[in-house]
């Protein structure tokens, strides 16, 4: 296990510790936002037949010919088998099959009909106009989308348009939350002397719901090694990713490390040179990942944004991370050397200013922040106007 590591090293170790989740087949309707785990090929030419892209008239184009004899009709969905003779035109509507014999569609607005004759009023009409060739979207047997493709709304429609109803994807992780502490009380219940309301489980659930990830379980556990071990064991059975909070330092009532050891969770690192969130702990058991997040509410959030989000992205083979920018600082800032600072901040579109109340137990300043400003480990003095990195918080 590595300890007191740099922020960048912690990110590397997280990346190295994660295996993508086992691909699963899901109905196409449940696949939005997931990544394809295999190439997808089209089983059909799409369009499956030459198709009209206009309401109008279809015929075999003859240069200079301005009148055609009208014969029949093809509406969208019509499976009428019609073969058009030269010199004849068929009434046709958008999406309908252009019958054999026809190669061009004249739009309705550029036509007149007189005594069963079609008059062409379009000097610019060319052979092939207003007609979608069979296979012009995709040909039968061609690769439609590749493994690794993120399924956005257009991808879902594209696959549905080929008749595909299920796809193999990397699933979202099943996540369990495990908050620890003898002092925790549920919101809604009276607060006894010495108790604090458990906010971490709700914060984490909210973070996950912003990523459209459902939480499979929320466990709350006292500061007791035996109880914590059996709860962690339960969570490991049910989830791919476990987010624990509290008890991760070295106090007499901190049992997270002990629970890792008794459950056979391999410690990857403990303690990162950062503020807040210095005691951050990471472990793995087989393909499962366990974060020991600190107990302080602001540390939980910062560690979620900086470490848990990219970890989830890796599990889903989806490169999610919060957006980063470099922007000028609104005012001077001083810090001591030795730790990277992630400070709650407000970006107004031009400059970034730091919030009052950076202590790690305070969420009021976090609630009013829209980014984290990142101050590197070794540096101490930052002046107004200097460019600093900011990480934009998901809204
Ligand atoms: P710990 O890491 O267990 O020493 O906890 C650090 C601080 O975070 C203490 O003030 C705890 O009371 C507080 N804390 C721990 N867990 C939670 C929680 N689930 N919700 C809110 N505060 C918490
Ligand atoms: Mg505690």
Coordinates of C-alpha atoms and ligand atoms in Angstrom, one line a residue:
X1 CA 0.0 0.0 0.0
X2 CA 1.2 3.5 -0.8
X3 CA 0.8 6.3 1.6
X4 CA 0.9 10.2 1.7
X5 CA 0.9 10.2 -2.1
X6 CA 0.5 13.1 -4.5
X7 CA -2.9 13.8 -6.0
X8 CA -1.7 12.7 -9.5
X9 CA -0.4 9.4 -8.1
X10 CA -3.8 8.7 -6.4
X11 CA -5.5 9.3 -9.7
X12 CA -3.1 6.9 -11.5
X13 CA -3.5 4.2 -8.8
X14 CA -7.3 4.5 -9.2
X15 CA -7.1 4.1 -12.9
X16 CA -4.8 1.1 -12.6
X17 CA -7.0 -0.6 -10.0
X18 CA -10.2 -0.6 -12.0
X19 CA -11.3 -3.3 -14.4
X20 CA -14.2 -2.5 -16.8
X21 CA -17.4 -4.1 -15.6
X22 CA -18.6 -7.3 -17.4
X23 CA -20.6 -6.4 -20.5
X24 CA -24.3 -7.1 -20.4
X25 CA -27.1 -7.1 -23.0
X26 CA -29.7 -4.5 -22.4
X27 CA -32.8 -3.4 -24.2
X28 CA -32.0 -0.5 -26.5
X29 CA -34.4 1.7 -24.4
X30 CA -32.1 1.2 -21.4
X31 CA -28.8 1.9 -23.2
X32 CA -28.7 5.7 -23.4
X33 CA -25.5 7.0 -21.8
X34 CA -23.7 3.6 -21.8
X35 CA -20.8 2.5 -23.9
X36 CA -21.0 -0.3 -26.5
X37 CA -19.0 -3.4 -25.6
X38 CA -19.0 -4.8 -29.1
X39 CA -19.2 -3.6 -32.7
X40 CA -22.7 -3.4 -34.2
X41 CA -23.4 -4.3 -37.8
X42 CA -26.4 -3.6 -39.9
X43 CA -28.6 -6.5 -40.9
X44 CA -30.3 -4.5 -43.6
X45 CA -29.7 -1.9 -46.2
X46 CA -31.1 1.4 -44.7
X47 CA -33.2 2.7 -46.3
X48 CA -34.2 -0.8 -47.3
X49 CA -35.5 0.3 -50.7
X50 CA -35.2 3.4 -52.8
X51 CA -37.3 5.9 -50.9
X52 CA -38.9 9.2 -51.8
X53 CA -37.8 12.2 -49.7
X54 CA -40.7 14.4 -51.0
X55 CA -44.4 14.4 -51.6
X56 CA -44.6 14.6 -55.4
X57 CA -44.3 12.4 -58.5
X58 CA -41.8 9.6 -59.4
X59 CA -40.7 8.7 -62.9
X60 CA -37.8 7.7 -65.1
X61 CA -36.1 11.0 -65.8
X62 CA -35.7 11.9 -69.5
X63 CA -33.7 15.0 -70.3
X64 CA -35.9 17.8 -71.6
X65 CA -39.2 15.8 -71.1
X66 CA -41.8 18.0 -69.4
X67 CA -44.9 15.8 -69.4
X68 CA -45.6 12.3 -68.1
X69 CA -48.7 10.2 -67.9
X70 CA -50.0 9.7 -64.4
X71 CA -50.4 6.1 -63.3
X72 CA -51.1 5.0 -59.7
X73 CA -50.0 6.0 -56.2
X74 CA -47.4 5.0 -53.6
X75 CA -48.0 6.2 -50.0
X76 CA -45.6 5.6 -47.1
X77 CA -46.0 2.0 -45.9
X78 CA -47.7 0.9 -49.2
X79 CA -46.3 -2.4 -50.4
X80 CA -47.9 -2.2 -53.7
X81 CA -45.7 -3.9 -56.4
X82 CA -45.7 -1.5 -59.2
X83 CA -43.3 -1.3 -62.1
X84 CA -43.3 2.0 -63.9
X85 CA -43.1 2.2 -67.7
X86 CA -41.0 4.9 -69.4
X87 CA -43.1 8.1 -69.9
X88 CA -45.3 7.3 -66.9
X89 CA -45.3 9.0 -63.4
X90 CA -46.6 7.7 -60.1
X91 CA -48.1 9.9 -57.4
X92 CA -45.7 9.4 -54.4
X93 CA -45.4 10.6 -50.8
X94 CA -42.4 11.0 -48.4
X95 CA -41.0 7.7 -47.2
X96 CA -42.8 5.6 -49.8
X97 CA -40.9 3.1 -51.9
X98 CA -39.9 4.5 -55.3
X99 CA -41.1 1.7 -57.7
X100 CA -38.8 0.0 -60.1
X101 CA -38.6 1.9 -63.3
X102 CA -38.5 5.3 -61.6
X103 CA -35.3 7.0 -60.7
X104 CA -36.3 10.6 -59.8
X105 CA -39.0 12.4 -57.8
X106 CA -40.4 15.8 -58.7
X107 CA -41.6 17.8 -55.7
X108 CA -45.4 18.5 -55.6
X109 CA -44.8 22.3 -55.4
X110 CA -43.1 22.2 -58.8
X111 CA -45.8 20.3 -60.7
X112 CA -49.2 20.9 -62.3
X113 CA -51.7 18.2 -63.2
X114 CA -53.9 18.6 -66.3
X115 CA -56.2 15.8 -67.7
X116 CA -54.2 13.0 -66.2
X117 CA -50.9 14.5 -67.3
X118 CA -48.1 15.6 -65.1
X119 CA -46.4 18.9 -66.1
X120 CA -42.8 19.4 -64.8
X121 CA -42.2 23.0 -63.6
X122 CA -38.6 22.5 -62.4
X123 CA -35.9 23.5 -64.8
X124 CA -33.2 22.3 -62.4
X125 CA -34.5 18.8 -61.9
X126 CA -31.9 16.1 -62.4
X127 CA -31.9 12.4 -62.5
X128 CA -31.9 11.0 -59.0
X129 CA -33.3 14.1 -57.3
X130 CA -35.4 13.7 -54.1
X131 CA -34.7 10.0 -53.9
X132 CA -32.9 8.2 -51.0
X133 CA -30.9 5.3 -52.4
X134 CA -31.2 1.9 -50.7
X135 CA -28.3 1.5 -48.3
X136 CA -27.4 5.2 -48.5
X137 CA -27.6 5.5 -44.7
X138 CA -25.9 2.2 -44.1
X139 CA -25.4 -0.9 -46.2
X140 CA -26.3 -4.4 -45.1
X141 CA -23.3 -6.0 -43.3
X142 CA -21.5 -2.7 -42.7
X143 CA -20.3 -1.6 -39.2
X144 CA -22.8 0.8 -37.8
X145 CA -21.1 1.7 -34.5
X146 CA -17.9 0.5 -32.9
X147 CA -17.1 -1.0 -29.6
X148 CA -16.3 1.9 -27.2
X149 CA -19.0 4.2 -28.7
X150 CA -21.0 6.2 -26.2
X151 CA -24.6 5.8 -27.0
X152 CA -26.2 9.2 -27.2
X153 CA -29.8 9.9 -28.3
X154 CA -28.8 9.9 -32.0
X155 CA -27.1 6.5 -31.6
X156 CA -30.2 5.0 -30.1
X157 CA -32.3 6.2 -33.0
X158 CA -29.7 5.1 -35.5
X159 CA -29.7 1.5 -34.1
X160 CA -33.5 1.4 -33.7
X161 CA -33.7 2.5 -37.4
X162 CA -31.8 -0.7 -38.2
X163 CA -34.3 -2.8 -36.3
X164 CA -31.9 -3.5 -33.4
X165 CA -33.7 -3.9 -30.1
X166 CA -30.9 -4.8 -27.7
X167 CA -27.2 -4.1 -27.4
X168 CA -24.2 -5.3 -25.4
X169 CA -22.8 -2.5 -23.2
X170 CA -20.7 -1.9 -20.2
X171 CA -23.2 -1.4 -17.4
X172 CA -23.3 1.2 -14.7
X173 CA -21.8 0.0 -11.4
X174 CA -24.0 -1.1 -8.6
X175 CA -23.1 1.3 -5.8
X176 CA -23.5 0.9 -2.1
X177 CA -23.0 3.7 0.4
X178 CA -21.9 2.9 3.9
X179 CA -21.7 5.7 6.4
X180 CA -20.0 5.1 9.8
X181 CA -20.1 6.9 13.1
X182 CA -21.8 6.4 16.5
X183 CA -22.9 10.0 16.4
X184 CA -25.0 9.7 13.2
X185 CA -28.7 10.4 13.4
X186 CA -31.2 10.2 10.5
X187 CA -32.6 13.5 9.3
X188 CA -36.2 13.8 10.4
X189 CA -35.5 12.3 13.9
X190 CA -34.8 14.4 17.0
X191 CA -31.1 15.3 17.5
X192 CA -29.8 14.1 20.9
X193 CA -26.8 15.7 22.6
X194 CA -23.6 14.6 20.8
X195 CA -25.3 13.5 17.6
X196 CA -25.0 14.9 14.1
X197 CA -27.3 14.3 11.3
X198 CA -26.0 12.0 8.6
X199 CA -25.7 14.2 5.6
X200 CA -23.0 12.2 3.7
X201 CA -25.4 9.4 2.6
X202 CA -27.8 11.9 1.1
X203 CA -25.0 14.0 -0.5
X204 CA -23.5 10.9 -2.1
X205 CA -26.9 9.7 -3.3
X206 CA -27.5 13.1 -4.9
X207 CA -24.1 13.0 -6.6
X208 CA -24.9 9.5 -8.0
X209 CA -28.3 10.5 -9.2
X210 CA -26.7 13.4 -11.1
X211 CA -24.8 10.6 -12.9
X212 CA -28.1 8.6 -13.3
X213 CA -26.7 5.9 -11.1
X214 CA -29.1 4.2 -8.6
X215 CA -27.8 3.3 -5.2
X216 CA -28.4 -0.4 -4.4
X217 CA -28.1 0.1 -0.6
X218 CA -27.4 2.7 2.0
X219 CA -25.9 1.2 5.2
X220 CA -25.3 3.1 8.4
X221 CA -23.0 1.5 10.9
X222 CA -21.6 2.4 14.4
X223 CA -18.0 2.6 15.3
X224 CA -17.6 -1.1 15.9
X225 CA -15.2 -3.3 14.0
X226 CA -17.4 -6.4 14.1
X227 CA -20.5 -4.6 12.9
X228 CA -18.5 -2.7 10.3
X229 CA -16.9 -5.9 9.0
X230 CA -20.2 -7.6 8.5
X231 CA -21.8 -4.6 6.9
X232 CA -18.9 -4.2 4.5
X233 CA -19.1 -7.9 3.7
X234 CA -22.8 -7.4 2.8
X235 CA -22.1 -4.4 0.7
X236 CA -19.3 -6.3 -1.2
X237 CA -21.8 -9.0 -2.1
X238 CA -24.3 -6.5 -3.5
X239 CA -22.3 -3.8 -5.1
X240 CA -19.4 -3.2 -7.5
X241 CA -18.4 0.1 -5.9
X242 CA -18.7 0.8 -2.2
X243 CA -18.4 4.4 -0.9
X244 CA -17.7 4.4 2.9
X245 CA -17.5 7.6 4.9
X246 CA -15.9 8.3 8.2
X247 CA -13.6 6.3 10.5
X248 CA -10.8 6.4 8.0
X249 CA -8.2 8.1 10.1
X250 CA -6.2 6.6 12.9
X251 CA -8.3 7.5 15.9
X252 CA -9.4 5.0 18.5
X253 CA -12.9 4.8 16.9
X254 CA -11.7 4.6 13.3
X255 CA -12.4 1.1 12.1
X256 CA -12.5 1.4 8.3
X257 CA -8.9 0.1 7.8
X258 CA -9.6 -2.8 10.2
X259 CA -12.7 -3.6 8.3
X260 CA -10.8 -3.6 5.0
X261 CA -8.3 -6.1 6.6
X262 CA -10.9 -8.4 8.0
X263 CA -12.9 -8.5 4.7
X264 CA -9.8 -9.1 2.6
X265 CA -10.0 -5.8 0.8
X266 CA -6.5 -5.0 -0.5
X267 CA -5.4 -1.5 0.4
X268 CA -4.1 0.4 -2.6
X269 CA -3.4 3.7 -0.9
X270 CA -4.1 5.6 2.2
X271 CA -3.7 9.4 2.6
X272 CA -3.2 11.8 -0.2
X273 CA -1.3 15.1 0.0
X274 CA -4.4 17.2 -0.3
X275 CA -6.9 19.4 1.6
X276 CA -9.6 18.6 2.2
X277 CA -9.7 14.8 2.1
X278 CA -6.2 13.9 3.3
X279 CA -7.2 10.5 4.9
X280 CA -8.7 9.1 1.7
X281 CA -8.4 5.3 1.4
X282 CA -8.8 3.1 -1.6
X283 CA -9.1 -0.7 -1.6
X284 CA -10.0 -3.5 -4.0
X285 CA -11.3 -7.0 -3.6
X286 CA -11.3 -8.9 -6.9
X287 CA -13.0 -6.5 -9.3
X288 CA -14.8 -4.6 -6.6
X289 CA -13.7 -1.1 -5.5
X290 CA -14.0 0.3 -2.0
X291 CA -13.4 4.0 -1.2
X292 CA -12.9 5.0 2.4
X293 CA -13.9 8.6 2.1
X294 CA -13.3 10.9 5.1
X295 CA -16.2 11.7 7.3
X296 CA -16.3 15.5 6.9
X297 CA -19.0 16.4 4.5
X298 CA -17.0 18.8 2.3
X299 CA -14.2 16.2 2.1
X300 CA -16.7 13.6 1.0
X301 CA -17.9 15.9 -1.9
X302 CA -14.4 16.9 -3.0
X303 CA -13.2 13.3 -3.0
X304 CA -16.3 12.3 -5.0
X305 CA -15.7 14.9 -7.7
X306 CA -12.0 14.3 -7.9
X307 CA -11.7 10.5 -7.5
X308 CA -15.0 8.7 -7.5
X309 CA -16.4 10.2 -10.8
X310 CA -13.3 9.2 -12.8
X311 CA -13.4 5.7 -11.2
X312 CA -17.1 5.2 -12.2
X313 CA -16.2 6.4 -15.7
X314 CA -13.5 3.8 -15.9
X315 CA -15.8 1.0 -14.7
X316 CA -18.3 2.0 -17.5
X317 CA -15.5 2.6 -20.0
X318 CA -16.8 6.1 -20.3
X319 CA -14.3 9.0 -19.8
X320 CA -16.3 11.1 -17.5
X321 CA -14.5 13.7 -15.4
X322 CA -15.6 17.1 -14.3
X323 CA -14.8 19.9 -16.7
X324 CA -11.5 21.7 -16.2
X325 CA -10.5 25.3 -17.2
X326 CA -7.8 27.8 -16.5
X327 CA -9.2 31.2 -15.4
X328 CA -7.8 34.3 -13.7
X329 CA -8.0 34.6 -9.9
X330 CA -10.1 37.5 -8.7
X331 CA -7.9 38.2 -5.7
X332 CA -4.5 37.3 -4.1
X333 CA -4.3 34.0 -2.2
X334 CA -1.7 32.5 0.1
X335 CA -1.3 28.9 1.3
X336 CA 1.3 26.8 2.9
X337 CA 3.3 24.3 0.9
X338 CA 2.9 20.6 1.2
X339 CA -0.7 19.8 0.1
X340 CA -2.8 20.4 -3.0
X341 CA -5.7 22.6 -2.0
X342 CA -9.1 22.1 -3.6
X343 CA -11.0 25.2 -2.6
X344 CA -14.7 25.9 -3.0
X345 CA -15.0 28.8 -5.4
X346 CA -17.3 30.8 -7.7
X347 CA -16.5 31.2 -11.4
X348 CA -18.5 34.2 -12.8
X349 CA -17.7 33.5 -16.4
X350 CA -14.5 35.6 -16.3
X351 CA -12.7 35.2 -12.9
X352 CA -12.8 32.9 -10.0
X353 CA -13.1 33.9 -6.4
X354 CA -12.7 31.7 -3.3
X355 CA -15.6 31.2 -0.9
X356 CA -15.5 32.1 2.7
X357 CA -15.7 29.0 4.9
X358 CA -13.3 26.5 3.5
X359 CA -13.4 24.3 6.5
X360 CA -14.1 20.7 5.7
X361 CA -17.2 20.4 7.9
X362 CA -18.9 23.3 6.1
X363 CA -21.3 22.7 3.3
X364 CA -23.0 26.1 3.2
X365 CA -20.0 27.5 1.3
X366 CA -20.1 24.4 -1.0
X367 CA -23.7 24.9 -1.7
X368 CA -22.9 28.4 -2.9
X369 CA -19.9 27.2 -5.1
X370 CA -19.9 26.3 -8.7
X371 CA -16.3 25.0 -9.0
X372 CA -13.2 23.9 -7.1
X373 CA -10.1 26.0 -7.5
X374 CA -7.0 23.9 -7.5
X375 CA -3.8 25.2 -5.8
X376 CA -0.8 22.9 -6.4
X377 CA 1.1 21.3 -3.6
X378 CA 4.4 23.1 -3.8
X379 CA 3.2 26.6 -4.5
X380 CA 2.3 29.2 -1.8
X381 CA 1.6 32.6 -3.3
X382 CA -1.0 33.4 -6.0
X383 CA -1.7 36.8 -7.2
X384 CA -4.8 38.5 -8.5
X385 CA -5.1 37.9 -12.3
X386 CA -2.9 34.7 -12.2
X387 CA -4.3 31.8 -14.1
X388 CA -5.5 28.9 -11.8
X389 CA -7.1 25.6 -12.6
X390 CA -10.8 25.2 -11.8
X391 CA -12.9 22.1 -11.9
X392 CA -16.5 22.9 -12.7
X393 CA -19.0 21.1 -10.5
X394 CA -21.9 19.2 -12.0
X395 CA -25.0 21.3 -11.6
Ligands
LIG1 P1 -14.5 10.8 11.1 O1 -13.8 10.8 9.8 O2 -15.3 9.6 11.4 O3 -13.5 11.2 12.2 O4 -15.5 12.0 11.0 C1 -15.1 13.3 10.7 C2 -16.2 14.3 10.9 O5 -17.2 14.1 10.0 C3 -16.9 14.2 12.3 O6 -17.2 15.5 12.7 C4 -18.1 13.4 12.0 O7 -19.1 13.7 13.0 C5 -18.5 13.9 10.6 N1 -19.3 12.9 9.9 C6 -18.9 11.6 9.8 N2 -19.9 11.0 9.1 C7 -20.8 11.9 8.8 C8 -22.0 11.8 8.1 N3 -22.4 10.6 7.6 N4 -22.7 12.9 7.9 C9 -22.3 14.1 8.4 N5 -21.1 14.2 9.1 C10 -20.4 13.1 9.3
LIG2 MG1 -16.1 8.8 13.1

